[in-house]
CSV table of C-alpha atoms in Angstrom, one decimal:
chain,number,residue,atom,x,y,z
A,1,MET,CA,-30.0,9.0,-51.0
A,2,ALA,CA,-30.7,12.5,-51.0
A,3,VAL,CA,-27.3,14.9,-51.1
A,4,ASN,CA,-27.8,17.5,-48.1
A,5,LEU,CA,-26.0,20.4,-49.9
A,6,PHE,CA,-24.0,21.5,-47.2
A,7,ASP,CA,-22.1,19.0,-46.4
A,8,SER,CA,-20.4,20.0,-49.7
A,9,PRO,CA,-19.1,23.9,-49.4
A,10,SER,CA,-16.9,23.2,-52.2
A,11,THR,CA,-19.5,21.8,-54.7
A,12,PRO,CA,-18.1,23.4,-58.2
A,13,ALA,CA,-21.6,26.0,-59.1
A,14,GLU,CA,-20.8,28.0,-62.3
A,15,VAL,CA,-22.1,26.6,-65.6
A,16,SER,CA,-18.2,26.7,-66.7
A,17,ASP,CA,-17.6,23.8,-64.8
A,18,ALA,CA,-17.8,20.5,-67.6
A,19,VAL,CA,-20.0,18.8,-65.2
A,20,ASN,CA,-22.4,21.5,-64.4
A,21,ALA,CA,-22.8,22.0,-68.0
A,22,ARG,CA,-22.7,18.4,-68.8
A,23,ILE,CA,-26.1,19.0,-66.8
A,24,LEU,CA,-27.9,21.9,-68.2
A,25,ALA,CA,-27.2,20.7,-71.8
A,26,VAL,CA,-30.1,17.9,-70.7
A,27,SER,CA,-31.9,19.5,-67.5
A,28,GLU,CA,-32.5,23.0,-69.4
A,29,ASP,CA,-35.4,21.3,-72.0
A,30,ARG,CA,-34.1,17.6,-73.1
A,31,ILE,CA,-36.5,16.4,-70.3
A,32,ALA,CA,-39.7,15.9,-72.0
A,33,GLY,CA,-43.0,14.6,-70.6
A,34,PHE,CA,-43.5,13.8,-67.0
A,35,VAL,CA,-41.1,11.4,-65.9
A,36,GLU,CA,-41.2,9.7,-62.4
A,37,GLU,CA,-37.6,10.2,-61.6
A,38,PRO,CA,-36.6,13.2,-63.2
A,39,PHE,CA,-32.9,13.4,-61.6
A,40,ALA,CA,-32.5,10.0,-62.6
A,41,ALA,CA,-33.6,10.7,-66.0
A,42,ILE,CA,-31.2,13.6,-66.6
A,43,GLY,CA,-28.3,11.5,-65.1
A,44,THR,CA,-29.1,8.7,-67.7
A,45,ALA,CA,-29.1,11.3,-70.1
A,46,THR,CA,-25.6,12.6,-68.8
A,47,GLU,CA,-24.1,9.2,-67.8
A,48,LEU,CA,-23.8,10.7,-64.5
A,49,PRO,CA,-24.6,9.2,-61.2
A,50,GLU,CA,-28.2,10.1,-59.2
A,51,ASP,CA,-26.4,11.7,-56.6
A,52,VAL,CA,-23.5,13.8,-58.4
A,53,VAL,CA,-26.9,15.4,-60.6
A,54,ILE,CA,-28.9,16.3,-57.6
A,55,GLU,CA,-25.5,17.2,-55.6
A,56,ARG,CA,-25.0,19.5,-58.2
A,57,LEU,CA,-28.0,21.2,-59.5
A,58,ARG,CA,-28.8,21.7,-55.5
A,59,ALA,CA,-25.4,23.9,-55.4
A,60,MET,CA,-26.4,25.7,-59.0
A,61,LEU,CA,-29.8,26.9,-57.3
A,62,ALA,CA,-29.2,27.7,-53.9
A,63,ALA,CA,-26.2,30.0,-55.7
A,64,GLY,CA,-28.7,31.1,-57.3
A,65,VAL,CA,-27.0,30.3,-61.1
A,66,ILE,CA,-30.4,28.1,-61.8
A,67,ARG,CA,-33.4,30.3,-60.8
A,68,ARG,CA,-35.6,27.7,-61.0
A,69,ILE,CA,-36.5,24.0,-61.1
A,70,ARG,CA,-39.9,22.7,-61.7
A,71,GLN,CA,-42.1,21.0,-64.3
A,72,THR,CA,-43.5,22.9,-67.1
A,73,LEU,CA,-46.8,23.1,-68.8
A,74,MET,CA,-48.3,23.9,-72.0
A,75,ALA,CA,-49.9,26.8,-70.9
A,76,THR,CA,-51.3,28.2,-73.9
A,77,ASN,CA,-53.4,24.9,-73.7
A,78,LEU,CA,-54.7,25.9,-70.0
A,79,ALA,CA,-55.2,29.7,-70.2
A,80,PRO,CA,-55.3,31.9,-73.1
A,81,GLY,CA,-51.7,33.6,-73.0
A,82,ALA,CA,-50.5,36.4,-75.7
A,83,LEU,CA,-47.5,38.2,-75.7
A,84,VAL,CA,-48.9,42.1,-74.7
A,85,ALA,CA,-46.8,45.2,-76.3
A,86,TRP,CA,-46.9,48.3,-73.9
A,87,ARG,CA,-46.6,51.8,-74.9
A,88,VAL,CA,-45.5,53.9,-71.7
A,89,ALA,CA,-43.8,57.4,-71.1
A,90,ALA,CA,-40.3,56.9,-70.7
A,91,ASP,CA,-41.0,58.6,-67.2
A,92,ASN,CA,-43.3,55.5,-66.2
A,93,LEU,CA,-41.5,52.6,-68.0
A,94,ASP,CA,-39.6,51.6,-64.5
A,95,SER,CA,-42.8,51.8,-62.5
A,96,ALA,CA,-44.6,49.9,-65.0
A,97,PHE,CA,-42.4,47.2,-65.4
A,98,ASN,CA,-41.7,46.9,-61.3
A,99,TYR,CA,-45.6,46.9,-60.9
A,100,MET,CA,-46.2,44.1,-63.6
A,101,VAL,CA,-43.5,41.9,-61.9
A,102,LYS,CA,-44.6,42.3,-58.2
A,103,GLU,CA,-48.5,43.1,-58.5
A,104,ASP,CA,-49.2,40.8,-61.4
A,105,PRO,CA,-49.5,36.7,-61.4
A,106,PHE,CA,-50.6,36.9,-64.7
A,107,SER,CA,-47.3,38.3,-66.6
A,108,GLY,CA,-45.0,36.2,-67.1
A,109,HIS,CA,-41.9,37.3,-68.7
A,110,VAL,CA,-41.4,41.1,-68.5
A,111,VAL,CA,-38.6,43.1,-70.6
A,112,ILE,CA,-38.4,46.2,-71.7
A,113,ARG,CA,-36.7,46.7,-75.3
A,114,SER,CA,-35.6,48.4,-77.5
A,115,THR,CA,-34.7,48.6,-81.8
A,116,ASP,CA,-31.3,49.8,-83.3
A,117,ALA,CA,-33.0,52.8,-85.1
A,118,GLU,CA,-36.5,53.8,-85.1
A,119,THR,CA,-38.6,51.8,-86.6
A,120,PRO,CA,-43.2,50.7,-86.8
A,121,GLY,CA,-43.5,50.0,-83.1
A,122,SER,CA,-39.8,50.9,-81.3
A,123,VAL,CA,-42.3,53.5,-79.0
A,124,TYR,CA,-43.3,50.1,-77.6
A,125,ARG,CA,-41.0,49.6,-75.0
A,126,LEU,CA,-42.6,47.4,-72.5
A,127,TRP,CA,-43.0,44.0,-73.5
A,128,THR,CA,-44.9,40.5,-71.8
A,129,THR,CA,-46.5,37.9,-71.7
A,130,LEU,CA,-49.5,37.5,-70.0
A,131,LYS,CA,-52.2,34.7,-69.1
A,132,VAL,CA,-55.7,35.1,-68.3
A,133,PRO,CA,-57.4,32.1,-66.7
A,134,GLN,CA,-60.2,30.3,-68.5
A,135,GLY,CA,-63.6,32.4,-68.0
A,136,PHE,CA,-61.9,35.6,-67.7
A,137,SER,CA,-60.8,38.5,-70.1
A,138,MET,CA,-57.6,39.1,-71.1
A,139,GLU,CA,-58.7,42.6,-72.5
A,140,ARG,CA,-60.4,43.7,-69.3
A,141,HIS,CA,-57.2,42.6,-67.6
A,142,CYS,CA,-55.0,44.5,-69.8
A,143,LYS,CA,-57.3,47.6,-69.4
A,144,PHE,CA,-57.2,47.4,-65.7
A,145,LEU,CA,-53.1,47.0,-65.9
A,146,ALA,CA,-53.0,50.0,-68.2
A,147,ALA,CA,-54.6,52.2,-65.8
A,148,LYS,CA,-52.5,50.7,-63.1
A,149,VAL,CA,-49.4,51.9,-65.0
A,150,GLY,CA,-50.8,54.5,-67.0
A,151,ALA,CA,-49.9,52.9,-70.5
A,152,GLU,CA,-51.0,55.2,-73.4
A,153,ALA,CA,-51.7,51.7,-75.7
A,154,PHE,CA,-51.2,48.0,-75.5
A,155,ARG,CA,-51.8,45.4,-78.0
A,156,ILE,CA,-52.6,42.0,-77.6
A,157,MET,CA,-51.0,39.2,-79.9
A,158,PRO,CA,-52.2,35.7,-79.2
A,159,ALA,CA,-50.0,33.0,-80.3
A,160,LYS,CA,-52.0,31.0,-83.5
A,161,ARG,CA,-49.4,28.6,-83.7
A,162,LEU,CA,-45.8,27.5,-81.8
A,163,PHE,CA,-43.0,25.8,-84.3
A,164,ALA,CA,-40.3,26.4,-81.3
A,165,LEU,CA,-40.3,26.0,-77.9
A,166,GLY,CA,-37.3,25.1,-75.7
A,167,VAL,CA,-34.3,26.9,-73.8
A,168,GLY,CA,-31.0,25.1,-73.7
A,169,HIS,CA,-28.9,28.0,-73.8
A,170,VAL,CA,-25.6,26.1,-72.1
A,171,ARG,CA,-26.4,23.3,-75.0
A,172,ARG,CA,-26.7,26.7,-78.1
A,173,ARG,CA,-23.6,27.8,-76.9
A,174,GLY,CA,-21.1,28.3,-79.7
A,175,MET,CA,-23.5,27.0,-82.4
A,176,GLU,CA,-23.0,28.1,-86.0
A,177,PRO,CA,-25.3,30.6,-87.6
A,178,GLY,CA,-27.6,28.1,-90.1
A,179,SER,CA,-27.6,25.3,-88.1
A,180,ARG,CA,-31.2,23.7,-88.1
A,181,SER,CA,-32.4,20.3,-88.3
A,182,ASP,CA,-33.5,18.0,-91.5
A,183,GLU,CA,-37.3,18.1,-90.3
A,184,PRO,CA,-39.5,21.2,-90.5
A,185,GLY,CA,-40.2,22.7,-87.2
A,186,ARG,CA,-43.2,21.5,-85.3
A,187,VAL,CA,-46.4,22.9,-85.7
A,188,LEU,CA,-48.4,23.2,-82.1
A,189,ASP,CA,-51.8,24.2,-81.7
A,190,THR,CA,-53.2,26.6,-79.1
A,191,ASN,CA,-56.3,24.4,-78.5
A,192,ILE,CA,-57.5,25.4,-74.5
A,193,VAL,CA,-57.6,22.0,-72.9
A,194,GLU,CA,-60.4,21.0,-69.8
A,195,LEU,CA,-59.2,20.1,-66.6
A,196,SER,CA,-61.6,18.2,-63.9
A,197,PRO,CA,-60.9,19.6,-59.9
A,198,LEU,CA,-58.8,16.7,-59.3
A,199,GLU,CA,-56.3,17.3,-62.1
A,200,TRP,CA,-56.4,21.2,-61.3
A,201,ARG,CA,-54.9,20.0,-57.5
A,202,VAL,CA,-52.3,17.9,-59.2
A,203,LEU,CA,-51.7,19.8,-61.4
A,204,THR,CA,-51.1,23.1,-58.6
A,205,ALA,CA,-48.8,20.3,-56.9
A,206,LEU,CA,-46.5,19.2,-59.7
A,207,LYS,CA,-46.3,22.6,-60.9
A,208,ARG,CA,-44.7,24.2,-57.9
A,209,GLU,CA,-41.1,25.1,-58.3
A,210,PHE,CA,-38.2,23.2,-55.9
A,211,THR,CA,-36.7,24.4,-53.0
A,212,VAL,CA,-33.0,23.5,-52.8
A,213,ASP,CA,-34.3,20.7,-50.1
A,214,GLU,CA,-36.9,19.4,-52.4
A,215,ILE,CA,-34.4,18.2,-54.9
A,216,ALA,CA,-33.8,14.3,-54.6
A,217,PRO,CA,-35.2,10.9,-55.4
A,218,SER,CA,-38.5,10.3,-55.8
A,219,PRO,CA,-39.5,14.1,-55.6
A,220,TRP,CA,-42.9,13.4,-56.6
A,221,HIS,CA,-43.9,11.6,-53.9
A,222,ALA,CA,-43.9,15.1,-51.2
A,223,ARG,CA,-46.5,16.5,-54.1
A,224,ALA,CA,-48.9,13.6,-54.2
A,225,ALA,CA,-49.6,14.3,-50.3
A,226,GLU,CA,-49.5,17.7,-51.2
A,227,ALA,CA,-52.4,17.2,-53.4
A,228,GLY,CA,-54.0,14.5,-51.0
A,229,VAL,CA,-54.0,11.7,-53.6
A,230,SER,CA,-51.3,8.4,-53.4
A,231,ILE,CA,-48.5,8.6,-55.7
A,232,TYR,CA,-49.8,5.6,-57.7
A,233,GLU,CA,-52.9,8.1,-58.8
A,234,PHE,CA,-50.8,11.1,-58.9
A,235,ASN,CA,-48.8,9.1,-61.4
A,236,ARG,CA,-51.4,8.3,-63.6
A,237,ILE,CA,-53.2,11.7,-63.9
A,238,ALA,CA,-49.3,13.3,-64.4
A,239,ARG,CA,-49.4,10.7,-67.0
A,240,SER,CA,-52.8,11.6,-68.1
A,241,LEU,CA,-51.5,15.4,-68.4
A,242,SER,CA,-49.1,14.5,-70.1
A,243,ALA,CA,-50.5,12.4,-73.1
A,244,ARG,CA,-52.7,15.2,-73.5
A,245,GLU,CA,-49.7,17.7,-74.0
A,246,VAL,CA,-50.7,19.8,-71.2
A,247,ILE,CA,-47.5,19.6,-69.4
A,248,GLY,CA,-44.5,20.3,-70.8
A,249,ARG,CA,-40.9,19.1,-70.1
A,250,PHE,CA,-39.0,18.5,-66.7
A,251,SER,CA,-36.6,21.6,-66.4
A,252,THR,CA,-34.1,23.8,-64.8
A,253,PHE,CA,-34.0,27.7,-65.7
A,254,LEU,CA,-31.0,29.2,-65.9
A,255,GLU,CA,-30.5,33.4,-64.4
A,256,HIS,CA,-29.5,33.9,-68.8
A,257,VAL,CA,-29.4,37.7,-68.0
A,258,LYS,CA,-28.0,38.4,-64.8
A,259,PRO,CA,-23.9,37.7,-63.9
A,260,SER,CA,-23.9,35.5,-61.3
A,261,ALA,CA,-22.0,36.0,-58.0
A,262,ALA,CA,-19.2,35.1,-60.1
A,263,GLY,CA,-19.7,37.1,-63.0
A,264,GLU,CA,-20.4,34.7,-65.2
A,265,ARG,CA,-23.3,35.1,-67.7
A,266,VAL,CA,-25.2,32.7,-69.2
A,267,THR,CA,-26.3,34.8,-72.0
A,268,ARG,CA,-26.1,38.8,-73.0
A,269,TYR,CA,-28.8,39.4,-75.7
A,270,ASN,CA,-32.1,38.3,-75.8
A,271,ALA,CA,-33.4,39.6,-79.0
A,272,LEU,CA,-37.2,39.2,-80.6
A,273,PHE,CA,-37.4,38.7,-84.6
A,274,HIS,CA,-39.9,40.2,-86.4
A,275,TRP,CA,-40.8,38.9,-89.7
A,276,GLN,CA,-44.0,39.6,-92.4
A,277,VAL,CA,-44.9,36.9,-94.7
A,278,PRO,CA,-47.3,36.3,-97.2
A,279,VAL,CA,-51.0,36.4,-95.5
A,280,GLY,CA,-52.2,32.2,-95.8
A,281,ARG,CA,-48.3,31.2,-95.7
A,282,GLU,CA,-47.4,32.0,-91.8
A,283,ILE,CA,-47.7,28.6,-91.0
A,284,GLU,CA,-45.0,27.1,-94.0
A,285,ALA,CA,-42.7,30.0,-93.1
A,286,GLY,CA,-43.5,29.4,-89.4
A,287,LYS,CA,-42.1,25.4,-90.2
A,288,GLU,CA,-38.7,26.8,-91.6
A,289,ILE,CA,-38.1,28.8,-89.3
A,290,GLY,CA,-39.1,26.6,-86.4
A,291,ARG,CA,-35.9,24.4,-88.0
A,292,HIS,CA,-33.2,26.6,-86.5
A,293,HIS,CA,-31.2,25.6,-83.7
A,294,ILE,CA,-30.4,28.9,-82.3
A,295,LEU,CA,-34.5,29.6,-81.5
A,296,THR,CA,-35.7,29.4,-78.3
A,297,HIS,CA,-39.3,29.8,-79.5
A,298,ALA,CA,-41.4,31.1,-82.8
A,299,TYR,CA,-45.0,31.7,-83.3
A,300,TRP,CA,-47.5,33.1,-85.4
A,301,ARG,CA,-48.8,36.3,-84.2
A,302,GLU,CA,-50.6,38.9,-85.5
A,303,GLY,CA,-48.5,42.5,-84.8
A,304,GLY,CA,-51.3,44.3,-86.7
A,305,PRO,CA,-50.7,47.9,-88.3
A,306,GLU,CA,-48.9,48.9,-85.0
A,307,PHE,CA,-45.7,46.4,-86.2
A,308,ALA,CA,-46.1,46.4,-89.9
A,309,ASN,CA,-48.0,43.3,-90.1
A,310,VAL,CA,-45.4,41.3,-89.0
A,311,ASN,CA,-47.1,37.8,-88.1
A,312,VAL,CA,-44.1,35.6,-87.1
A,313,MET,CA,-41.6,36.0,-84.7
A,314,ALA,CA,-38.9,34.3,-83.2
A,315,VAL,CA,-37.2,34.8,-79.6
A,316,ALA,CA,-32.9,34.0,-79.7
A,317,HIS,CA,-30.6,34.4,-77.0
A,318,GLY,CA,-26.2,34.7,-77.0
A,319,THR,CA,-23.5,36.6,-75.8
A,320,ASP,CA,-22.4,38.5,-78.9
A,321,LYS,CA,-25.2,40.8,-80.7
A,322,PRO,CA,-23.1,40.6,-84.3
A,323,LEU,CA,-23.5,36.3,-84.3
A,324,VAL,CA,-26.8,37.0,-83.2
A,325,LEU,CA,-28.0,39.1,-86.1
A,326,GLU,CA,-25.7,36.5,-88.3
A,327,HIS,CA,-27.9,34.0,-87.1
A,328,LYS,CA,-31.2,36.3,-88.3
A,329,ALA,CA,-29.5,36.6,-91.2
A,330,ALA,CA,-29.1,33.3,-91.5
A,331,ILE,CA,-32.7,32.4,-91.0
A,332,ASP,CA,-33.9,35.1,-93.5
A,333,ARG,CA,-31.8,33.8,-96.4
A,334,HIS,CA,-33.2,30.3,-95.8
A,335,LEU,CA,-37.2,32.1,-96.5
A,336,ALA,CA,-35.9,33.5,-99.2
A,337,GLU,CA,-34.2,29.9,-100.6
A,338,ALA,CA,-37.3,28.1,-99.7
A,339,GLY,CA,-39.5,30.9,-102.0
A,340,LEU,CA,-40.7,32.7,-98.7
A,341,PRO,CA,-41.0,36.5,-99.6
A,342,ILE,CA,-39.7,38.7,-96.5
A,343,SER,CA,-41.8,42.2,-96.9
A,344,TYR,CA,-40.6,43.7,-93.7
A,345,THR,CA,-38.6,42.3,-90.7
A,346,ASN,CA,-36.9,43.7,-87.1
A,347,VAL,CA,-35.4,42.8,-84.3
A,348,PHE,CA,-36.7,43.9,-80.8
A,349,TRP,CA,-33.5,43.3,-78.3
A,350,GLY,CA,-34.2,42.8,-74.7
A,351,GLY,CA,-32.7,45.5,-71.5
A,352,ARG,CA,-34.1,45.1,-68.1
A,353,SER,CA,-35.9,41.8,-68.1
A,354,GLU,CA,-37.2,39.8,-64.9
A,355,ILE,CA,-39.2,36.0,-65.5
A,356,LYS,CA,-41.2,33.9,-63.6
A,357,PRO,CA,-44.3,31.4,-64.3
A,358,SER,CA,-47.7,32.8,-65.1
A,359,GLU,CA,-50.5,31.8,-62.4
A,360,ILE,CA,-52.9,29.9,-65.0
A,361,SER,CA,-55.8,28.6,-62.2
A,362,PRO,CA,-59.1,30.1,-62.0
A,363,MET,CA,-59.5,30.0,-58.3
A,364,GLU,CA,-56.4,32.2,-57.7
A,365,TYR,CA,-57.6,34.7,-60.7
A,366,GLU,CA,-60.8,35.0,-58.7
A,367,SER,CA,-59.0,35.9,-55.6
A,368,TRP,CA,-56.7,38.0,-57.0
A,369,ALA,CA,-59.0,40.3,-58.6
A,370,LYS,CA,-61.3,40.7,-55.3
A,371,ARG,CA,-58.1,41.9,-54.0
A,372,VAL,CA,-56.9,44.6,-56.4
A,373,GLY,CA,-60.5,45.5,-56.8
A,374,LEU,CA,-61.3,43.8,-60.2
A,375,SER,CA,-64.5,43.1,-59.5
A,376,GLU,CA,-67.6,40.7,-61.3
A,377,THR,CA,-68.6,43.4,-63.5
A,378,SER,CA,-64.8,43.3,-64.4
A,379,THR,CA,-64.9,40.1,-65.7
A,380,GLU,CA,-66.7,38.1,-68.4
A,381,GLN,CA,-67.2,34.2,-67.6
A,382,GLY,CA,-68.0,32.6,-70.5
């Protein structure tokens, strides 16, 4: 049965609590695809009763330790996406950051980054992830944003392949540098999947973030009603979307940069690693890099001349900067041992950041474009 958080005001909400850490080690990125009873599935994996899982997740979400709970999507399969680096004058950096966070629903991760020394691309301080729904132009979207925030230049870097995708900050705590799987990283394509209007309706209800009160057994019944279909039809469509790799995982997202009310941080350093590997060997290198457990993301992206022609990138988090660099050094050594020379490498460190899901609905894009004055002449159909 559902748990009323307010009946348990003393429920621990910190990540350091042993039961919470046990739950988060699974709930961050271990519930893959669509699951009809996600909280029960977390309970099974952690060997905890479902009502305990629900009580703890409600407490952590209410306290802001967890920033959101939602069914994630493989958004790269639903809308063309890219990592975008923006060259913005120092005086405009904070206002540009705020605009991307508050005014552009299609920008997701918004991060101000820096390097330890002046390097190719170090003048590009503002970084965002961007999804522009099918039928609209990413280039024109970026030009519109650049005019709004006063960006002097931008570099769009679509992911050609993905090699690692998962969060698991709690699970990665204390991980030894060089820890990696016996198998190469999985190669995920970024092909766009076409959805019917009914599938979009179910997907829209499926992906909405959970409120505290919605964390309860059988959470999809209310979402099925929201989509105007039976729970049977909702589950059938959700399973189909999962089989087509449109759906990612059911996940809890920690507030991993800002400290909690008790001053606890899940992680402190967010590092974006860059490598230039031989042209034609990007997938081979990505599979070797993707073995490493510390990485939350790894992908083939073309940095171009602005970033010394790097072509493989990855993200790692940690609470200790020297340890993050040790993880990077271990990956570099592994690439050398695998016969993959690195012509250039760099690390961009994350500072101020906000993370939100990117909107991917074509209908929402049309509405937003009209609202901000991005007329039909500023979009490209097809």
